[in-house]
Amino acid sequence: MGGGELQQTVHIHASKRSFWLWFLQRVSSVGLIVVLLFHMIVLHYVDPSAEITLADTHVRLQSFLFIIVDSLLLGFGLFHGLNGVRNVAYDYFPKPGTRKAISSILLIVGVVVFVWGAFVLVNLVLAG
Amino acid sequence: MAGHSGLGYYLRRVLRVSLETGTMAHLLHRVTGLLIVVYLFLHIGAMSYTYFDAGSGFDDLMATFASTPFLIVDLVLFAGVMIHGLNGLRIMLFDMGYFSRRQKELFWVMMAIAATSVLIATWLVGAAHGWW
């Protein structure tokens, strides 16, 4: 069992954009496995009886590690999630015009929510 | 391309075939992925409370989220994340050329790991909140 067990050569014709979206979907997924597990275990499962408070959140976000983890969660999560929605939508809508509209809407939603999330995060860091 | 694309093709492909392991994995990946995206937006919305209501509003919201119904939703979310994450890892292993002839076995191994982690999380949360 190992790499190279498939002997046939597969020629994939994909645009550069398709390749990069596929590649970034993989990169963000590996990133999410690390930061999302860290986030869920530290916040919810190390001490499951602890209630999250604003004061604790301010203290936590004075740590560089949590600022990095939360920023990566926001960026990776939005990209991976919305690109995933795009992948699903492309299965249902084959027309190029519809696909372009879907991609544009998802891009706008992603940028707006990222800017908003980053604003909330910066506000939390500065208020601490 | 007629008949080989679009919603009708997708539904025919999914509904007419029996639910074999690969199809099940594909559907589970999509359903869990879409649910997690919905949760992500709700989560960002909830965190926005820290900006709009930095008084007791956020703490009240978090206290509500610590109630049993929300803890159960949290565990369902954790299950969704584990299923999606581990199946995603399985897909990446195929991309790199590993286990492509053992995809069904690998699916069940991943699901066994997911189930075990959800049982451990449920036990921890239940013990902390006096469920048992």
PDB file of N, CA and C in Angstrom, chain B residues 4 7 10-11 16 24 28 35-36 38 42 44 70 72 82 104 113-114 120 130-132:
ATOM      1  N   HIS B   4     -25.870  14.830 -18.734  1.00  0.00           N
ATOM      2  CA  HIS B   4     -24.706  14.494 -17.920  1.00  0.00           C
ATOM      3  C   HIS B   4     -24.285  15.628 -17.007  1.00  0.00           C
ATOM      4  N   LEU B   7     -28.875  19.475 -12.008  1.00  0.00           N
ATOM      5  CA  LEU B   7     -29.548  18.922 -10.837  1.00  0.00           C
ATOM      6  C   LEU B   7     -30.114  17.528 -11.099  1.00  0.00           C
ATOM      7  N   TYR B  10     -27.438  14.923 -11.179  1.00  0.00           N
ATOM      8  CA  TYR B  10     -26.914  14.709  -9.838  1.00  0.00           C
ATOM      9  C   TYR B  10     -27.863  13.832  -9.015  1.00  0.00           C
ATOM     10  N   LEU B  11     -29.165  14.168  -9.057  1.00  0.00           N
ATOM     11  CA  LEU B  11     -30.147  13.415  -8.279  1.00  0.00           C
ATOM     12  C   LEU B  11     -30.255  11.973  -8.775  1.00  0.00           C
ATOM     13  N   ARG B  16     -30.478   6.881  -7.674  1.00  0.00           N
ATOM     14  CA  ARG B  16     -30.719   5.604  -8.355  1.00  0.00           C
ATOM     15  C   ARG B  16     -29.743   4.522  -7.926  1.00  0.00           C
ATOM     16  N   MET B  24     -22.138   7.141   0.218  1.00  0.00           N
ATOM     17  CA  MET B  24     -22.484   7.571   1.571  1.00  0.00           C
ATOM     18  C   MET B  24     -21.450   8.582   2.076  1.00  0.00           C
ATOM     19  N   LEU B  28     -22.331  12.328   3.091  1.00  0.00           N
ATOM     20  CA  LEU B  28     -22.014  12.755   4.463  1.00  0.00           C
ATOM     21  C   LEU B  28     -21.094  13.970   4.451  1.00  0.00           C
ATOM     22  N   LEU B  35     -23.666  22.063   6.838  1.00  0.00           N
ATOM     23  CA  LEU B  35     -24.119  22.386   8.199  1.00  0.00           C
ATOM     24  C   LEU B  35     -23.054  23.197   8.945  1.00  0.00           C
ATOM     25  N   ILE B  36     -21.779  22.836   8.747  1.00  0.00           N
ATOM     26  CA  ILE B  36     -20.696  23.553   9.432  1.00  0.00           C
ATOM     27  C   ILE B  36     -20.609  24.992   8.911  1.00  0.00           C
ATOM     28  N   VAL B  38     -23.151  26.800   7.831  1.00  0.00           N
ATOM     29  CA  VAL B  38     -24.257  27.514   8.487  1.00  0.00           C
ATOM     30  C   VAL B  38     -23.851  27.882   9.911  1.00  0.00           C
ATOM     31  N   LEU B  42     -23.393  31.561  11.992  1.00  0.00           N
ATOM     32  CA  LEU B  42     -24.057  31.811  13.278  1.00  0.00           C
ATOM     33  C   LEU B  42     -23.014  32.163  14.347  1.00  0.00           C
ATOM     34  N   ILE B  44     -19.961  33.516  13.908  1.00  0.00           N
ATOM     35  CA  ILE B  44     -19.438  34.875  13.689  1.00  0.00           C
ATOM     36  C   ILE B  44     -20.488  35.890  14.160  1.00  0.00           C
ATOM     37  N   PHE B  70     -28.224  23.287  24.026  1.00  0.00           N
ATOM     38  CA  PHE B  70     -27.122  23.817  23.203  1.00  0.00           C
ATOM     39  C   PHE B  70     -25.874  22.941  23.306  1.00  0.00           C
ATOM     40  N   ILE B  72     -25.936  19.749  23.573  1.00  0.00           N
ATOM     41  CA  ILE B  72     -26.196  18.621  22.668  1.00  0.00           C
ATOM     42  C   ILE B  72     -25.933  19.045  21.215  1.00  0.00           C
ATOM     43  N   MET B  82     -15.795  16.163  13.092  1.00  0.00           N
ATOM     44  CA  MET B  82     -14.934  14.972  13.070  1.00  0.00           C
ATOM     45  C   MET B  82     -15.180  14.138  11.801  1.00  0.00           C
ATOM     46  N   LYS B 104     -13.111   1.824   1.010  1.00  0.00           N
ATOM     47  CA  LYS B 104     -14.236   1.479   1.885  1.00  0.00           C
ATOM     48  C   LYS B 104     -13.756   1.205   3.304  1.00  0.00           C
ATOM     49  N   ILE B 113     -12.939   6.225  14.297  1.00  0.00           N
ATOM     50  CA  ILE B 113     -12.189   7.237  15.068  1.00  0.00           C
ATOM     51  C   ILE B 113     -13.134   8.388  15.445  1.00  0.00           C
ATOM     52  N   ALA B 114     -13.974   8.810  14.482  1.00  0.00           N
ATOM     53  CA  ALA B 114     -14.920   9.906  14.742  1.00  0.00           C
ATOM     54  C   ALA B 114     -15.880   9.517  15.867  1.00  0.00           C
ATOM     55  N   ILE B 120     -16.054  10.119  23.644  1.00  0.00           N
ATOM     56  CA  ILE B 120     -15.202  10.701  24.693  1.00  0.00           C
ATOM     57  C   ILE B 120     -15.682  12.116  25.029  1.00  0.00           C
ATOM     58  N   GLY B 130     -23.226  17.033  35.033  1.00  0.00           N
ATOM     59  CA  GLY B 130     -24.063  16.182  35.882  1.00  0.00           C
ATOM     60  C   GLY B 130     -25.094  15.360  35.136  1.00  0.00           C
ATOM     61  N   TRP B 131     -24.764  14.968  33.901  1.00  0.00           N
ATOM     62  CA  TRP B 131     -25.701  14.119  33.147  1.00  0.00           C
ATOM     63  C   TRP B 131     -25.683  12.703  33.705  1.00  0.00           C
ATOM     64  N   TRP B 132     -24.543  12.311  34.286  1.00  0.00           N
ATOM     65  CA  TRP B 132     -24.426  10.999  34.921  1.00  0.00           C
ATOM     66  C   TRP B 132     -23.473  11.057  36.097  1.00  0.00           C
TER      67      TRP B 132
END
